XYZ file of C-alpha atoms in Angstrom:
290
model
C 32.139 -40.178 193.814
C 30.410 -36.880 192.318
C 32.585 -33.544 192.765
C 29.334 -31.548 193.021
C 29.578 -29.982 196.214
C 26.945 -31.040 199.034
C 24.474 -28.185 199.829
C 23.207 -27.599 203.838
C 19.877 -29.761 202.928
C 20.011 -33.078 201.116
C 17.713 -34.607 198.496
C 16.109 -37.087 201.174
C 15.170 -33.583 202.921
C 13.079 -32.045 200.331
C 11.359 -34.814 200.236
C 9.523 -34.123 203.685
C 6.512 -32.244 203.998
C 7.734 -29.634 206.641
C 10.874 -28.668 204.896
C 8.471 -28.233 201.595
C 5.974 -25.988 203.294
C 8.749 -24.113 205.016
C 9.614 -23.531 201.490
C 6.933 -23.029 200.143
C 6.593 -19.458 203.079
C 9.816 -18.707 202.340
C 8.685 -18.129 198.739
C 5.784 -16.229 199.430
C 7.104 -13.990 201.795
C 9.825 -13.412 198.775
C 6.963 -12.927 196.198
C 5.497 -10.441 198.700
C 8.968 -8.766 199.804
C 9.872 -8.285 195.603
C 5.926 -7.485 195.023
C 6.551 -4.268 197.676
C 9.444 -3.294 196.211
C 8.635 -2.977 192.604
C 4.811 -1.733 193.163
C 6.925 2.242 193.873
C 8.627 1.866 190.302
C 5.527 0.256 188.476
C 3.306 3.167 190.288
C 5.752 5.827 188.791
C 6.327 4.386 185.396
C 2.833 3.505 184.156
C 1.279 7.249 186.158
C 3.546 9.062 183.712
C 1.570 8.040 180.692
C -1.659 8.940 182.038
C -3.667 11.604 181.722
C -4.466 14.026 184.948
C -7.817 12.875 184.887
C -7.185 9.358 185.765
C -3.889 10.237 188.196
C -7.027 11.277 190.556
C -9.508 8.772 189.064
C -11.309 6.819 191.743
C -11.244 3.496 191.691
C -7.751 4.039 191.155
C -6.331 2.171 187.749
C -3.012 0.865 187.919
C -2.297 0.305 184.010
C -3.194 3.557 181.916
C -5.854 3.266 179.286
C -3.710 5.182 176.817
C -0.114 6.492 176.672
C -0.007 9.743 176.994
C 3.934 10.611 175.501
C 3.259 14.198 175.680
C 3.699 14.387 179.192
C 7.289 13.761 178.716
C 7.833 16.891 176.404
C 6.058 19.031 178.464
C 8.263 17.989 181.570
C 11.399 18.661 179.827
C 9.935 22.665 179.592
C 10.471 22.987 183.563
C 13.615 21.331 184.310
C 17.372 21.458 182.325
C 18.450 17.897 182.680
C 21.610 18.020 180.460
C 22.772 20.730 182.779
C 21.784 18.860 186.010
C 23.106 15.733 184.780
C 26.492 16.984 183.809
C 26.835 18.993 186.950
C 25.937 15.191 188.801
C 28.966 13.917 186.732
C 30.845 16.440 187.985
C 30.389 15.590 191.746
C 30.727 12.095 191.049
C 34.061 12.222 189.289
C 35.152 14.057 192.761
C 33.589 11.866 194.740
C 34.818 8.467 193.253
C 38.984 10.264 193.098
C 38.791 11.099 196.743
C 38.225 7.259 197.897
C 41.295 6.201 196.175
C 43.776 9.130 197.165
C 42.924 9.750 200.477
C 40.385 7.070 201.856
C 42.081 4.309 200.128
C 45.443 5.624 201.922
C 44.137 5.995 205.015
C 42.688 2.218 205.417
C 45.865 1.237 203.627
C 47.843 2.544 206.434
C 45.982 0.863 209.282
C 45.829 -2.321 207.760
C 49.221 -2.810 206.564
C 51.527 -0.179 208.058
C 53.157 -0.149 211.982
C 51.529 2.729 213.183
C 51.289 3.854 216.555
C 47.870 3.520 218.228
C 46.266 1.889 215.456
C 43.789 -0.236 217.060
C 42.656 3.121 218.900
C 42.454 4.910 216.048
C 40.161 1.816 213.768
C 37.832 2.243 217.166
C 37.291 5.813 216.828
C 36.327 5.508 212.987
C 33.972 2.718 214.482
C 32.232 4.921 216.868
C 31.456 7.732 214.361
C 29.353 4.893 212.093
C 27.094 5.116 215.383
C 26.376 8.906 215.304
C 23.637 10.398 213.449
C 24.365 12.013 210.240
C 21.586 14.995 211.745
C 24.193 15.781 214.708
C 26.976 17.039 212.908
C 25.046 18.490 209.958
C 25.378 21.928 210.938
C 28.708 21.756 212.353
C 30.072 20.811 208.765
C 28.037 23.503 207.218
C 29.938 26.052 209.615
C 33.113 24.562 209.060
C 32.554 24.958 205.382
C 31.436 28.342 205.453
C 34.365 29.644 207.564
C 36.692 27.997 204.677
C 34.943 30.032 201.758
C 34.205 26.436 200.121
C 29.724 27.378 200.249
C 28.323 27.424 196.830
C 31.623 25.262 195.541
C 31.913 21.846 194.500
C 35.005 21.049 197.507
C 32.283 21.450 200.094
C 30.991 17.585 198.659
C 34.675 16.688 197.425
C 36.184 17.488 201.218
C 33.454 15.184 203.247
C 33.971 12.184 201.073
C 37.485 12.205 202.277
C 35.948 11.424 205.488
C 33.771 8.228 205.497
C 34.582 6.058 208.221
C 32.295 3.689 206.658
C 34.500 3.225 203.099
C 37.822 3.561 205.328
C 36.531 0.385 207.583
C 35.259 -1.847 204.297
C 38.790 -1.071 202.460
C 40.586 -1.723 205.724
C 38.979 -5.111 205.864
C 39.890 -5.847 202.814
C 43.658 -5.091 202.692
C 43.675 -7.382 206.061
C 42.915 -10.242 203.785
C 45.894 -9.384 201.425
C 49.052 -11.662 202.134
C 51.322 -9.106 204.349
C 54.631 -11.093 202.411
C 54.091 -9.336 199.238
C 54.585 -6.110 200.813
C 57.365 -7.014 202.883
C 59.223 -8.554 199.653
C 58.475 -5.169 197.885
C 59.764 -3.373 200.781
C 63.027 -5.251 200.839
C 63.230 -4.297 197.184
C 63.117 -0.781 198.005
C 59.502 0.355 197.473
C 58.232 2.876 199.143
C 54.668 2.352 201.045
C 52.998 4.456 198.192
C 54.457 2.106 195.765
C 53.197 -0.544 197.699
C 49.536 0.910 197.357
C 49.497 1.443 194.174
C 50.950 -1.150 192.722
C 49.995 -4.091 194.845
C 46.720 -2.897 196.613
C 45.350 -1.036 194.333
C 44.788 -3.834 191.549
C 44.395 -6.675 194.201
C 41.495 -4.550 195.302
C 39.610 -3.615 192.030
C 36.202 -5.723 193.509
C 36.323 -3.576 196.510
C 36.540 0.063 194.870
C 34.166 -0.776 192.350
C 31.827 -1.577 195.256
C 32.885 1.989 196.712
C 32.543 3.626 193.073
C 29.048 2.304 192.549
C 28.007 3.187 195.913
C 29.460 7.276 195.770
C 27.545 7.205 192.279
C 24.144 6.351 193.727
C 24.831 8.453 196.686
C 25.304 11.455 194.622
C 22.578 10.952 192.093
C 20.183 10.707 195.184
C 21.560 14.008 197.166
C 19.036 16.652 197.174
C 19.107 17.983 200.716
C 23.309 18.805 201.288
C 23.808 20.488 197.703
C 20.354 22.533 198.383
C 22.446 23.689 201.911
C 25.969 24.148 200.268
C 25.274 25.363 197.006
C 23.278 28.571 195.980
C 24.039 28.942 192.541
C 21.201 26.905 191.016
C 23.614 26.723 187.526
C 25.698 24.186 190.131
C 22.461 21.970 190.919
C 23.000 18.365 190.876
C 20.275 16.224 188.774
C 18.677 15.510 192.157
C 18.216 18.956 193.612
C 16.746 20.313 190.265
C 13.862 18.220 190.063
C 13.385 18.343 193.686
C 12.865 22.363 193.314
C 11.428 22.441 189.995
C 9.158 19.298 189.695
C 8.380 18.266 193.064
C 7.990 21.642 194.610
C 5.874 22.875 191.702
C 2.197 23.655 192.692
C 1.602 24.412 188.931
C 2.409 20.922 187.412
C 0.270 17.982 187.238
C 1.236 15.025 188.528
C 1.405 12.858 185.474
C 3.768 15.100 184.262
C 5.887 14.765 187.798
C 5.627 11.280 187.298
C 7.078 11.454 183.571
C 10.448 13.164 185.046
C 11.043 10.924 187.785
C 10.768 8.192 185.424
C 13.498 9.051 183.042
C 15.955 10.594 186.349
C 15.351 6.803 187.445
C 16.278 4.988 184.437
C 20.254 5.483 184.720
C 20.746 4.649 188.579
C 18.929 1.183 187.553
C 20.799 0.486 184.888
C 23.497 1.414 186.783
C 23.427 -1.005 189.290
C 21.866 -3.857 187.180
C 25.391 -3.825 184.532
C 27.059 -3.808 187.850
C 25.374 -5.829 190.920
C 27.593 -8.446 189.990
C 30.387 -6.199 191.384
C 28.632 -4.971 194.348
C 28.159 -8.731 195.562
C 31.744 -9.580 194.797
C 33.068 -6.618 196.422
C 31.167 -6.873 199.643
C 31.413 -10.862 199.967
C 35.544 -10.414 199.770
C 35.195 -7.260 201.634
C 33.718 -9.319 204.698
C 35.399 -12.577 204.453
C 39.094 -11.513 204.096
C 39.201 -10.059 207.277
Protein backbone atom coordinates (compact mmCIF):
# COMPACT_ATOMS: atom_id res chain seq x y z
CA UNK A 1 0.00 0.00 0.00
CA UNK A 2 1.54 3.59 -0.89
CA UNK A 3 2.05 5.99 2.28
CA UNK A 4 1.39 9.00 0.02
CA UNK A 5 -1.42 10.58 1.54
CA UNK A 6 -4.86 10.67 -0.51
CA UNK A 7 -5.75 14.25 -1.65
CA UNK A 8 -9.81 15.48 -1.62
CA UNK A 9 -9.95 14.55 -5.59
CA UNK A 10 -8.64 11.29 -6.98
CA UNK A 11 -6.81 10.49 -10.23
CA UNK A 12 -10.09 8.89 -11.82
CA UNK A 13 -11.49 12.60 -11.12
CA UNK A 14 -9.21 14.61 -13.18
CA UNK A 15 -9.88 12.60 -15.66
CA UNK A 16 -13.51 14.09 -16.26
CA UNK A 17 -14.19 16.91 -18.33
CA UNK A 18 -16.11 19.10 -15.72
CA UNK A 19 -13.62 18.81 -12.97
CA UNK A 20 -10.88 19.85 -15.85
CA UNK A 21 -12.73 22.92 -16.99
CA UNK A 22 -13.54 23.81 -13.42
CA UNK A 23 -9.87 23.85 -13.32
CA UNK A 24 -9.07 25.16 -15.94
CA UNK A 25 -11.47 28.80 -14.37
CA UNK A 26 -9.96 28.34 -11.37
CA UNK A 27 -6.64 29.06 -13.11
CA UNK A 28 -7.66 31.88 -14.98
CA UNK A 29 -9.35 33.67 -12.47
CA UNK A 30 -5.77 33.08 -10.55
CA UNK A 31 -3.82 34.37 -13.65
CA UNK A 32 -6.20 37.36 -13.56
CA UNK A 33 -6.29 37.79 -9.58
CA UNK A 34 -1.96 37.67 -9.64
CA UNK A 35 -2.13 39.75 -13.14
CA UNK A 36 -4.11 42.71 -10.87
CA UNK A 37 -1.94 42.53 -8.28
CA UNK A 38 1.42 42.89 -9.81
CA UNK A 39 0.24 45.41 -12.77
CA UNK A 40 0.57 48.44 -9.38
CA UNK A 41 4.33 47.29 -8.83
CA UNK A 42 5.21 46.74 -12.64
CA UNK A 43 3.39 50.35 -13.28
CA UNK A 44 5.74 51.90 -10.56
CA UNK A 45 8.94 50.14 -11.34
CA UNK A 46 9.27 50.45 -15.13
CA UNK A 47 7.53 54.62 -14.85
CA UNK A 48 10.64 55.38 -12.80
CA UNK A 49 12.99 54.93 -15.69
CA UNK A 50 11.13 56.97 -18.01
CA UNK A 51 11.38 60.14 -19.07
CA UNK A 52 8.44 62.88 -18.22
CA UNK A 53 7.62 62.95 -21.66
CA UNK A 54 6.41 59.50 -22.00
CA UNK A 55 4.88 59.33 -18.10
CA UNK A 56 2.08 61.53 -20.05
CA UNK A 57 2.64 59.95 -23.49
CA UNK A 58 -0.61 58.91 -25.10
CA UNK A 59 -1.02 55.77 -26.12
CA UNK A 60 0.32 55.04 -22.89
CA UNK A 61 3.65 52.59 -23.04
CA UNK A 62 4.01 50.23 -20.38
CA UNK A 63 7.86 49.22 -20.88
CA UNK A 64 10.16 52.45 -21.18
CA UNK A 65 12.09 52.94 -24.35
CA UNK A 66 15.21 53.84 -22.39
CA UNK A 67 16.30 53.81 -18.72
CA UNK A 68 16.47 56.84 -17.50
CA UNK A 69 18.88 56.20 -13.99
CA UNK A 70 19.07 59.80 -13.41
CA UNK A 71 15.79 60.04 -12.07
CA UNK A 72 16.93 58.18 -9.11
CA UNK A 73 19.72 60.78 -8.18
CA UNK A 74 17.66 63.53 -8.60
CA UNK A 75 14.98 61.98 -6.15
CA UNK A 76 17.42 61.42 -3.50
CA UNK A 77 17.91 65.66 -3.61
CA UNK A 78 14.23 66.01 -2.03
CA UNK A 79 13.94 63.42 0.49
CA UNK A 80 16.68 62.12 3.47
CA UNK A 81 16.06 58.43 3.40
CA UNK A 82 18.90 57.32 5.78
CA UNK A 83 17.29 59.60 8.29
CA UNK A 84 13.69 58.38 7.58
CA UNK A 85 14.72 54.92 7.48
CA UNK A 86 16.56 54.86 10.74
CA UNK A 87 13.88 56.82 12.48
CA UNK A 88 11.36 53.68 10.89
CA UNK A 89 13.82 51.31 12.74
CA UNK A 90 13.37 53.10 15.58
CA UNK A 91 9.52 52.69 15.82
CA UNK A 92 9.77 49.26 14.83
CA UNK A 93 12.20 48.12 17.48
CA UNK A 94 9.33 49.67 19.93
CA UNK A 95 6.78 48.28 18.29
CA UNK A 96 8.00 44.58 17.95
CA UNK A 97 9.29 44.81 22.30
CA UNK A 98 5.84 45.88 23.30
CA UNK A 99 4.06 42.55 21.83
CA UNK A 100 6.23 40.40 23.87
CA UNK A 101 6.22 42.34 27.32
CA UNK A 102 2.92 43.42 27.57
CA UNK A 103 0.67 41.87 24.73
CA UNK A 104 2.31 38.59 24.96
CA UNK A 105 1.48 38.77 28.90
CA UNK A 106 -1.74 39.76 28.59
CA UNK A 107 -2.97 36.75 26.16
CA UNK A 108 -0.70 34.62 28.30
CA UNK A 109 -2.81 35.33 31.22
CA UNK A 110 -6.20 34.57 29.69
CA UNK A 111 -5.21 31.55 28.15
CA UNK A 112 -3.40 29.85 30.79
CA UNK A 113 -3.98 31.60 34.12
CA UNK A 114 -7.42 31.31 36.59
CA UNK A 115 -8.52 34.64 36.33
CA UNK A 116 -11.67 35.98 37.31
CA UNK A 117 -14.06 36.95 34.49
CA UNK A 118 -11.96 35.81 31.81
CA UNK A 119 -14.34 34.77 29.27
CA UNK A 120 -15.88 38.42 29.77
CA UNK A 121 -12.91 39.99 29.45
CA UNK A 122 -11.64 37.75 25.79
CA UNK A 123 -15.36 39.16 24.65
CA UNK A 124 -14.64 42.67 25.22
CA UNK A 125 -11.18 42.49 23.28
CA UNK A 126 -13.52 40.78 20.61
CA UNK A 127 -15.89 43.59 20.32
CA UNK A 128 -13.23 46.34 19.89
CA UNK A 129 -11.89 44.27 16.49
CA UNK A 130 -15.52 45.46 15.32
CA UNK A 131 -15.06 49.25 15.86
CA UNK A 132 -13.64 51.49 13.38
CA UNK A 133 -10.15 52.55 13.76
CA UNK A 134 -11.78 56.40 12.56
CA UNK A 135 -13.97 56.41 15.93
CA UNK A 136 -11.46 56.51 18.43
CA UNK A 137 -8.82 58.36 16.40
CA UNK A 138 -9.21 61.53 18.05
CA UNK A 139 -9.89 60.30 21.39
CA UNK A 140 -6.26 58.72 21.44
CA UNK A 141 -4.82 61.85 20.06
CA UNK A 142 -6.37 63.73 23.21
CA UNK A 143 -5.37 61.20 25.50
CA UNK A 144 -1.88 61.54 24.20
CA UNK A 145 -1.71 65.10 24.29
CA UNK A 146 -2.94 65.44 27.91
CA UNK A 147 0.12 62.91 28.78
CA UNK A 148 2.85 65.25 27.11
CA UNK A 149 3.77 62.04 24.88
CA UNK A 150 2.82 64.48 21.12
CA UNK A 151 5.84 64.80 19.00
CA UNK A 152 7.48 61.55 21.00
CA UNK A 153 8.06 58.19 19.91
CA UNK A 154 5.70 56.56 23.23
CA UNK A 155 2.68 58.03 21.51
CA UNK A 156 3.24 54.77 18.73
CA UNK A 157 5.10 52.58 21.50
CA UNK A 158 1.86 53.04 24.08
CA UNK A 159 -1.01 51.95 21.35
CA UNK A 160 0.78 48.83 20.32
CA UNK A 161 0.37 47.71 23.83
CA UNK A 162 -3.17 47.70 22.98
CA UNK A 163 -4.10 45.46 19.96
CA UNK A 164 -6.86 43.32 20.68
CA UNK A 165 -6.18 41.80 17.44
CA UNK A 166 -2.33 40.38 18.42
CA UNK A 167 -3.73 39.68 22.12
CA UNK A 168 -6.64 37.29 20.48
CA UNK A 169 -4.05 35.44 17.78
CA UNK A 170 -1.41 34.84 20.80
CA UNK A 171 -4.27 33.80 23.04
CA UNK A 172 -5.23 31.20 20.52
CA UNK A 173 -2.19 30.01 20.36
CA UNK A 174 -1.16 29.40 24.01
CA UNK A 175 -4.74 27.46 24.13
CA UNK A 176 -3.11 24.90 21.95
CA UNK A 177 -0.07 24.53 24.36
CA UNK A 178 -0.40 21.35 26.69
CA UNK A 179 -1.70 23.09 30.14
CA UNK A 180 0.60 19.97 32.04
CA UNK A 181 3.80 21.61 31.32
CA UNK A 182 2.84 24.55 33.20
CA UNK A 183 1.30 22.87 35.97
CA UNK A 184 4.60 20.59 36.37
CA UNK A 185 6.63 23.91 36.33
CA UNK A 186 4.36 25.32 38.81
CA UNK A 187 4.74 22.44 41.20
CA UNK A 188 8.45 23.04 40.78
CA UNK A 189 8.13 26.42 42.02
CA UNK A 190 8.03 28.70 38.95
CA UNK A 191 6.50 31.60 39.01
CA UNK A 192 3.83 32.46 36.06
CA UNK A 193 6.53 34.84 34.50
CA UNK A 194 8.85 31.98 34.47
CA UNK A 195 6.34 30.06 32.95
CA UNK A 196 6.10 32.66 29.99
CA UNK A 197 9.24 32.98 29.33
CA UNK A 198 10.59 29.96 29.47
CA UNK A 199 7.92 27.67 28.18
CA UNK A 200 5.68 30.03 26.01
CA UNK A 201 7.85 32.11 24.79
CA UNK A 202 10.03 29.51 22.68
CA UNK A 203 6.98 27.15 22.07
CA UNK A 204 5.60 30.21 20.38
CA UNK A 205 8.49 31.54 18.14
CA UNK A 206 6.04 30.83 14.72
CA UNK A 207 3.46 32.98 16.26
CA UNK A 208 5.61 36.22 17.22
CA UNK A 209 7.42 36.10 14.16
CA UNK A 210 4.00 36.34 12.49
CA UNK A 211 3.32 39.40 14.96
CA UNK A 212 7.00 40.83 14.27
CA UNK A 213 6.57 40.77 10.52
CA UNK A 214 3.23 42.16 10.69
CA UNK A 215 4.25 45.47 13.30
CA UNK A 216 7.21 45.86 10.66
CA UNK A 217 4.96 46.32 7.64
CA UNK A 218 2.55 48.23 9.68
CA UNK A 219 5.07 50.75 10.56
CA UNK A 220 6.86 51.07 7.28
CA UNK A 221 3.33 51.86 5.78
CA UNK A 222 2.17 54.60 8.59
CA UNK A 223 2.00 57.94 7.14
CA UNK A 224 -1.22 59.38 8.51
CA UNK A 225 -0.76 58.73 12.76
CA UNK A 226 3.05 59.92 12.86
CA UNK A 227 1.94 63.07 10.53
CA UNK A 228 -0.86 63.64 13.69
CA UNK A 229 1.55 62.75 16.65
CA UNK A 230 4.72 63.93 15.60
CA UNK A 231 5.74 67.56 14.55
CA UNK A 232 9.28 67.44 14.51
CA UNK A 233 9.86 66.42 10.88
CA UNK A 234 13.73 65.20 12.16
CA UNK A 235 11.29 62.27 13.90
CA UNK A 236 9.53 61.36 10.42
CA UNK A 237 9.17 57.79 9.75
CA UNK A 238 10.32 56.61 6.04
CA UNK A 239 6.61 56.70 5.20
CA UNK A 240 5.59 60.17 6.25
CA UNK A 241 8.71 61.75 4.51
CA UNK A 242 7.99 60.77 1.15
CA UNK A 243 4.41 61.27 1.65
CA UNK A 244 5.22 65.19 2.38
CA UNK A 245 8.14 65.56 0.27
CA UNK A 246 7.50 63.39 -2.89
CA UNK A 247 3.93 62.89 -3.10
CA UNK A 248 2.83 66.28 -1.99
CA UNK A 249 5.36 67.99 -4.25
CA UNK A 250 3.73 70.06 -7.11
CA UNK A 251 7.35 70.74 -8.34
CA UNK A 252 8.50 67.10 -9.11
CA UNK A 253 7.79 65.08 -12.05
CA UNK A 254 6.33 62.06 -11.80
CA UNK A 255 9.01 59.78 -13.10
CA UNK A 256 11.01 60.99 -10.52
CA UNK A 257 7.99 60.16 -7.81
CA UNK A 258 7.93 56.96 -9.29
CA UNK A 259 11.86 56.39 -8.84
CA UNK A 260 11.40 56.91 -4.84
CA UNK A 261 8.56 54.78 -4.34
CA UNK A 262 10.40 52.17 -6.06
CA UNK A 263 13.40 51.89 -3.88
CA UNK A 264 10.95 52.68 -0.32
CA UNK A 265 9.23 49.41 -1.81
CA UNK A 266 12.07 47.21 -2.30
CA UNK A 267 12.72 46.31 1.56
CA UNK A 268 8.97 45.59 2.71
CA UNK A 269 9.09 42.92 -0.32
CA UNK A 270 11.97 41.45 0.50
CA UNK A 271 10.84 41.50 3.73
CA UNK A 272 8.06 39.42 3.51
CA UNK A 273 9.36 37.16 0.64
CA UNK A 274 12.68 35.81 3.22
CA UNK A 275 9.83 35.45 5.57
CA UNK A 276 6.22 34.32 4.15
CA UNK A 277 7.22 31.05 5.10
CA UNK A 278 6.78 32.27 8.72
CA UNK A 279 3.72 34.21 8.25
CA UNK A 280 1.91 30.92 6.91
CA UNK A 281 3.29 28.84 9.72
CA UNK A 282 2.43 31.26 12.29
CA UNK A 283 -1.13 31.87 11.27
CA UNK A 284 -1.95 28.07 10.29
CA UNK A 285 -0.82 27.05 14.16
CA UNK A 286 -2.25 30.24 15.32
CA UNK A 287 -5.82 29.01 14.07
CA UNK A 288 -5.68 25.36 14.50
CA UNK A 289 -4.40 25.05 18.13
CA UNK A 290 -7.25 26.57 19.48
Amino acid sequence: MSNRERSIMSSFDYKKNSVRAGYFIMLLALIALAAAMLYPFGTTILSSFKTKQEIFSFPPSFFPQQLEWSNYKEGFKYVDLIRAFWNTLILFAGNATIPLLVVGLAAFSLSQMKLPMRKGITLFFMSTLMIPSATYLIPSFLNLQSLGLINSYWAFWLPAGANAFNILLLKGFFDGINKELFEAARLDGASELRCFYRLAVPMSIPVFSTLLIFSFTSTWNDWYWPSLVLTAPEKYPIASVVYRNIIQSLNLSWNVKFSVLTVIMIPPLLFFLVFQRNIMHGLNLSGTKG
